[in-house]
């Protein structure tokens, strides 16, 4: 039990920092996901078409 307490005392700041980084990554992932879903909902009536050269041509290069 003493060994565990020594490890916790020595690396407590590292554990706290690691937990903060993990929480921030999860919040960022959830934020990007909700932003992407919202953006797709806002574009429901927009038809997306490619610009430039037609993609279905039978020309050889």
PDB file of N, CA and C in Angstrom:
ATOM      1  N   UNK A   1       0.824  -1.199   0.000  1.00  0.00           N
ATOM      2  CA  UNK A   1       0.000   0.000   0.000  1.00  0.00           C
ATOM      3  C   UNK A   1       0.864   1.258   0.000  1.00  0.00           C
ATOM      4  N   UNK A   2       2.003   1.211   0.697  1.00  0.00           N
ATOM      5  CA  UNK A   2       2.906   2.357   0.713  1.00  0.00           C
ATOM      6  C   UNK A   2       3.466   2.652  -0.667  1.00  0.00           C
ATOM      7  N   UNK A   3       3.714   1.591  -1.424  1.00  0.00           N
ATOM      8  CA  UNK A   3       4.268   1.752  -2.773  1.00  0.00           C
ATOM      9  C   UNK A   3       3.289   2.526  -3.663  1.00  0.00           C
ATOM     10  N   UNK A   4       2.014   2.211  -3.533  1.00  0.00           N
ATOM     11  CA  UNK A   4       0.992   2.892  -4.335  1.00  0.00           C
ATOM     12  C   UNK A   4       0.909   4.363  -3.947  1.00  0.00           C
ATOM     13  N   UNK A   5       0.980   4.664  -2.662  1.00  0.00           N
ATOM     14  CA  UNK A   5       0.932   6.061  -2.209  1.00  0.00           C
ATOM     15  C   UNK A   5       2.125   6.852  -2.715  1.00  0.00           C
ATOM     16  N   UNK A   6       3.301   6.227  -2.730  1.00  0.00           N
ATOM     17  CA  UNK A   6       4.486   6.911  -3.245  1.00  0.00           C
ATOM     18  C   UNK A   6       4.335   7.223  -4.729  1.00  0.00           C
ATOM     19  N   UNK A   7       3.800   6.268  -5.460  1.00  0.00           N
ATOM     20  CA  UNK A   7       3.594   6.480  -6.895  1.00  0.00           C
ATOM     21  C   UNK A   7       2.590   7.602  -7.117  1.00  0.00           C
ATOM     22  N   UNK A   8       1.496   7.608  -6.347  1.00  0.00           N
ATOM     23  CA  UNK A   8       0.491   8.659  -6.496  1.00  0.00           C
ATOM     24  C   UNK A   8       1.054  10.026  -6.131  1.00  0.00           C
ATOM     25  N   UNK A   9       1.865  10.096  -5.092  1.00  0.00           N
ATOM     26  CA  UNK A   9       2.468  11.376  -4.715  1.00  0.00           C
ATOM     27  C   UNK A   9       3.412  11.879  -5.797  1.00  0.00           C
ATOM     28  N   UNK A  10       4.182  10.970  -6.358  1.00  0.00           N
ATOM     29  CA  UNK A  10       5.189  11.365  -7.336  1.00  0.00           C
ATOM     30  C   UNK A  10       4.560  11.796  -8.659  1.00  0.00           C
ATOM     31  N   UNK A  11       3.536  11.090  -9.096  1.00  0.00           N
ATOM     32  CA  UNK A  11       2.972  11.328 -10.422  1.00  0.00           C
ATOM     33  C   UNK A  11       1.581  11.945 -10.381  1.00  0.00           C
ATOM     34  N   UNK A  12       1.186  12.552  -9.289  1.00  0.00           N
ATOM     35  CA  UNK A  12      -0.171  13.092  -9.185  1.00  0.00           C
ATOM     36  C   UNK A  12      -0.419  14.205 -10.202  1.00  0.00           C
ATOM     37  N   UNK A  13       0.535  15.104 -10.390  1.00  0.00           N
ATOM     38  CA  UNK A  13       0.344  16.181 -11.370  1.00  0.00           C
ATOM     39  C   UNK A  13       0.262  15.626 -12.785  1.00  0.00           C
ATOM     40  N   UNK A  14       1.041  14.601 -13.079  1.00  0.00           N
ATOM     41  CA  UNK A  14       0.990  13.989 -14.409  1.00  0.00           C
ATOM     42  C   UNK A  14      -0.369  13.333 -14.645  1.00  0.00           C
ATOM     43  N   UNK A  15      -0.904  12.663 -13.621  1.00  0.00           N
ATOM     44  CA  UNK A  15      -2.224  12.043 -13.759  1.00  0.00           C
ATOM     45  C   UNK A  15      -3.310  13.095 -13.968  1.00  0.00           C
ATOM     46  N   UNK A  16      -3.225  14.188 -13.228  1.00  0.00           N
ATOM     47  CA  UNK A  16      -4.206  15.268 -13.377  1.00  0.00           C
ATOM     48  C   UNK A  16      -4.120  15.869 -14.772  1.00  0.00           C
ATOM     49  N   UNK A  17      -2.905  16.119 -15.241  1.00  0.00           N
ATOM     50  CA  UNK A  17      -2.718  16.672 -16.580  1.00  0.00           C
ATOM     51  C   UNK A  17      -3.245  15.711 -17.638  1.00  0.00           C
ATOM     52  N   UNK A  18      -2.978  14.423 -17.473  1.00  0.00           N
ATOM     53  CA  UNK A  18      -3.463  13.428 -18.422  1.00  0.00           C
ATOM     54  C   UNK A  18      -4.988  13.386 -18.452  1.00  0.00           C
ATOM     55  N   UNK A  19      -5.620  13.442 -17.288  1.00  0.00           N
ATOM     56  CA  UNK A  19      -7.085  13.460 -17.243  1.00  0.00           C
ATOM     57  C   UNK A  19      -7.646  14.711 -17.907  1.00  0.00           C
ATOM     58  N   UNK A  20      -7.006  15.865 -17.675  1.00  0.00           N
ATOM     59  CA  UNK A  20      -7.455  17.098 -18.321  1.00  0.00           C
ATOM     60  C   UNK A  20      -7.351  17.003 -19.837  1.00  0.00           C
ATOM     61  N   UNK A  21      -6.261  16.447 -20.330  1.00  0.00           N
ATOM     62  CA  UNK A  21      -6.088  16.303 -21.777  1.00  0.00           C
ATOM     63  C   UNK A  21      -7.143  15.370 -22.356  1.00  0.00           C
ATOM     64  N   UNK A  22      -7.419  14.272 -21.669  1.00  0.00           N
ATOM     65  CA  UNK A  22      -8.432  13.330 -22.149  1.00  0.00           C
ATOM     66  C   UNK A  22      -9.810  13.983 -22.172  1.00  0.00           C
ATOM     67  N   UNK A  23     -10.150  14.724 -21.126  1.00  0.00           N
ATOM     68  CA  UNK A  23     -11.448  15.405 -21.073  1.00  0.00           C
ATOM     69  C   UNK A  23     -11.560  16.444 -22.180  1.00  0.00           C
ATOM     70  N   UNK A  24     -10.486  17.207 -22.410  1.00  0.00           N
ATOM     71  CA  UNK A  24     -10.517  18.213 -23.473  1.00  0.00           C
ATOM     72  C   UNK A  24     -10.644  17.566 -24.848  1.00  0.00           C
ATOM     73  N   UNK A  25      -9.992  16.428 -25.055  1.00  0.00           N
ATOM     74  CA  UNK A  25     -10.120  15.728 -26.333  1.00  0.00           C
ATOM     75  C   UNK A  25     -11.543  15.225 -26.546  1.00  0.00           C
ATOM     76  N   UNK A  26     -12.158  14.688 -25.495  1.00  0.00           N
ATOM     77  CA  UNK A  26     -13.539  14.216 -25.613  1.00  0.00           C
ATOM     78  C   UNK A  26     -14.495  15.365 -25.908  1.00  0.00           C
ATOM     79  N   UNK A  27     -14.321  16.488 -25.204  1.00  0.00           N
ATOM     80  CA  UNK A  27     -15.179  17.645 -25.456  1.00  0.00           C
ATOM     81  C   UNK A  27     -14.983  18.185 -26.868  1.00  0.00           C
ATOM     82  N   UNK A  28     -13.758  18.210 -27.338  1.00  0.00           N
ATOM     83  CA  UNK A  28     -13.489  18.661 -28.700  1.00  0.00           C
ATOM     84  C   UNK A  28     -14.123  17.749 -29.734  1.00  0.00           C
ATOM     85  N   UNK A  29     -14.036  16.453 -29.511  1.00  0.00           N
ATOM     86  CA  UNK A  29     -14.638  15.497 -30.439  1.00  0.00           C
ATOM     87  C   UNK A  29     -16.150  15.656 -30.473  1.00  0.00           C
ATOM     88  N   UNK A  30     -16.765  15.803 -29.301  1.00  0.00           N
ATOM     89  CA  UNK A  30     -18.218  15.993 -29.255  1.00  0.00           C
ATOM     90  C   UNK A  30     -18.617  17.304 -29.919  1.00  0.00           C
ATOM     91  N   UNK A  31     -17.816  18.348 -29.727  1.00  0.00           N
ATOM     92  CA  UNK A  31     -18.116  19.636 -30.346  1.00  0.00           C
ATOM     93  C   UNK A  31     -18.035  19.577 -31.856  1.00  0.00           C
ATOM     94  N   UNK A  32     -17.003  18.930 -32.383  1.00  0.00           N
ATOM     95  CA  UNK A  32     -16.854  18.816 -33.836  1.00  0.00           C
ATOM     96  C   UNK A  32     -17.976  17.968 -34.416  1.00  0.00           C
ATOM     97  N   UNK A  33     -18.353  16.910 -33.722  1.00  0.00           N
ATOM     98  CA  UNK A  33     -19.436  16.052 -34.198  1.00  0.00           C
ATOM     99  C   UNK A  33     -20.752  16.817 -34.256  1.00  0.00           C
ATOM    100  N   UNK A  34     -21.067  17.551 -33.205  1.00  0.00           N
ATOM    101  CA  UNK A  34     -22.328  18.297 -33.205  1.00  0.00           C
ATOM    102  C   UNK A  34     -22.294  19.419 -34.233  1.00  0.00           C
ATOM    103  N   UNK A  35     -21.131  20.054 -34.417  1.00  0.00           N
ATOM    104  CA  UNK A  35     -21.017  21.104 -35.436  1.00  0.00           C
ATOM    105  C   UNK A  35     -21.216  20.525 -36.831  1.00  0.00           C
ATOM    106  N   UNK A  36     -20.630  19.360 -37.099  1.00  0.00           N
ATOM    107  CA  UNK A  36     -20.794  18.725 -38.409  1.00  0.00           C
ATOM    108  C   UNK A  36     -22.231  18.321 -38.662  1.00  0.00           C
ATOM    109  N   UNK A  37     -22.892  17.770 -37.660  1.00  0.00           N
ATOM    110  CA  UNK A  37     -24.297  17.388 -37.818  1.00  0.00           C
ATOM    111  C   UNK A  37     -25.170  18.608 -38.067  1.00  0.00           C
ATOM    112  N   UNK A  38     -24.893  19.701 -37.353  1.00  0.00           N
ATOM    113  CA  UNK A  38     -25.665  20.933 -37.530  1.00  0.00           C
ATOM    114  C   UNK A  38     -25.448  21.498 -38.931  1.00  0.00           C
ATOM    115  N   UNK A  39     -24.203  21.442 -39.418  1.00  0.00           N
ATOM    116  CA  UNK A  39     -23.909  21.961 -40.745  1.00  0.00           C
ATOM    117  C   UNK A  39     -24.628  21.143 -41.815  1.00  0.00           C
ATOM    118  N   UNK A  40     -24.685  19.810 -41.633  1.00  0.00           N
ATOM    119  CA  UNK A  40     -25.381  18.977 -42.606  1.00  0.00           C
ATOM    120  C   UNK A  40     -26.883  19.228 -42.574  1.00  0.00           C
ATOM    121  N   UNK A  41     -27.445  19.507 -41.399  1.00  0.00           N
ATOM    122  CA  UNK A  41     -28.872  19.827 -41.309  1.00  0.00           C
ATOM    123  C   UNK A  41     -29.174  21.144 -42.020  1.00  0.00           C
ATOM    124  N   UNK A  42     -28.275  22.120 -41.891  1.00  0.00           N
ATOM    125  CA  UNK A  42     -28.490  23.416 -42.530  1.00  0.00           C
ATOM    126  C   UNK A  42     -28.394  23.325 -44.050  1.00  0.00           C
ATOM    127  N   UNK A  43     -27.684  22.337 -44.572  1.00  0.00           N
ATOM    128  CA  UNK A  43     -27.504  22.197 -46.015  1.00  0.00           C
ATOM    129  C   UNK A  43     -28.470  21.183 -46.612  1.00  0.00           C
ATOM    130  N   UNK A  44     -29.604  20.962 -45.999  1.00  0.00           N
ATOM    131  CA  UNK A  44     -30.525  19.915 -46.443  1.00  0.00           C
ATOM    132  C   UNK A  44     -31.077  20.196 -47.838  1.00  0.00           C
ATOM    133  N   UNK A  45     -31.328  21.451 -48.184  1.00  0.00           N
ATOM    134  CA  UNK A  45     -31.926  21.768 -49.473  1.00  0.00           C
ATOM    135  C   UNK A  45     -30.927  22.122 -50.554  1.00  0.00           C
ATOM    136  N   UNK A  46     -29.650  22.013 -50.301  1.00  0.00           N
ATOM    137  CA  UNK A  46     -28.628  22.421 -51.262  1.00  0.00           C
ATOM    138  C   UNK A  46     -28.132  21.203 -52.026  1.00  0.00           C
ATOM    139  N   UNK A  47     -28.134  21.304 -53.370  1.00  0.00           N
ATOM    140  CA  UNK A  47     -27.584  20.226 -54.197  1.00  0.00           C
ATOM    141  C   UNK A  47     -26.112  20.492 -54.439  1.00  0.00           C
ATOM    142  N   UNK A  48     -25.279  19.528 -54.113  1.00  0.00           N
ATOM    143  CA  UNK A  48     -23.843  19.686 -54.301  1.00  0.00           C
ATOM    144  C   UNK A  48     -23.445  19.050 -55.624  1.00  0.00           C
ATOM    145  N   UNK A  49     -22.825  19.839 -56.507  1.00  0.00           N
ATOM    146  CA  UNK A  49     -22.398  19.341 -57.806  1.00  0.00           C
ATOM    147  C   UNK A  49     -20.940  19.714 -58.025  1.00  0.00           C
ATOM    148  N   UNK A  50     -20.192  18.863 -58.730  1.00  0.00           N
ATOM    149  CA  UNK A  50     -18.779  19.167 -58.966  1.00  0.00           C
ATOM    150  C   UNK A  50     -18.607  20.317 -59.943  1.00  0.00           C
ATOM    151  N   UNK A  51     -17.511  21.052 -59.787  1.00  0.00           N
ATOM    152  CA  UNK A  51     -17.175  22.133 -60.703  1.00  0.00           C
ATOM    153  C   UNK A  51     -16.091  21.656 -61.662  1.00  0.00           C
ATOM    154  N   UNK A  52     -16.003  22.296 -62.813  1.00  0.00           N
ATOM    155  CA  UNK A  52     -14.899  22.010 -63.724  1.00  0.00           C
ATOM    156  C   UNK A  52     -15.251  20.930 -64.722  1.00  0.00           C
ATOM    157  N   UNK A  53     -14.298  20.066 -64.989  1.00  0.00           N
ATOM    158  CA  UNK A  53     -14.440  19.028 -66.005  1.00  0.00           C
ATOM    159  C   UNK A  53     -15.490  18.017 -65.558  1.00  0.00           C
ATOM    160  N   UNK A  54     -16.284  17.564 -66.511  1.00  0.00           N
ATOM    161  CA  UNK A  54     -17.286  16.544 -66.198  1.00  0.00           C
ATOM    162  C   UNK A  54     -16.590  15.253 -65.800  1.00  0.00           C
ATOM    163  N   UNK A  55     -17.116  14.586 -64.822  1.00  0.00           N
ATOM    164  CA  UNK A  55     -16.464  13.393 -64.301  1.00  0.00           C
ATOM    165  C   UNK A  55     -16.785  12.140 -65.111  1.00  0.00           C
ATOM    166  N   UNK A  56     -17.893  12.151 -65.859  1.00  0.00           N
ATOM    167  CA  UNK A  56     -18.328  10.948 -66.569  1.00  0.00           C
ATOM    168  C   UNK A  56     -18.043  11.031 -68.060  1.00  0.00           C
ATOM    169  N   UNK A  57     -16.914  11.558 -68.462  1.00  0.00           N
ATOM    170  CA  UNK A  57     -16.570  11.621 -69.885  1.00  0.00           C
ATOM    171  C   UNK A  57     -15.779  10.383 -70.260  1.00  0.00           C
ATOM    172  N   UNK A  58     -15.859  10.010 -71.515  1.00  0.00           N
ATOM    173  CA  UNK A  58     -15.148   8.828 -72.008  1.00  0.00           C
ATOM    174  C   UNK A  58     -13.894   9.220 -72.771  1.00  0.00           C
ATOM    175  N   UNK A  59     -13.295  10.336 -72.449  1.00  0.00           N
ATOM    176  CA  UNK A  59     -12.098  10.782 -73.162  1.00  0.00           C
ATOM    177  C   UNK A  59     -10.868  10.093 -72.594  1.00  0.00           C
ATOM    178  N   UNK A  60      -9.880   9.912 -73.447  1.00  0.00           N
ATOM    179  CA  UNK A  60      -8.617   9.323 -72.998  1.00  0.00           C
ATOM    180  C   UNK A  60      -7.601  10.428 -72.823  1.00  0.00           C
ATOM    181  N   UNK A  61      -6.719  10.245 -71.881  1.00  0.00           N
ATOM    182  CA  UNK A  61      -5.710  11.269 -71.610  1.00  0.00           C
ATOM    183  C   UNK A  61      -4.449  11.005 -72.361  1.00  0.00           C
TER     184      UNK A  61
END
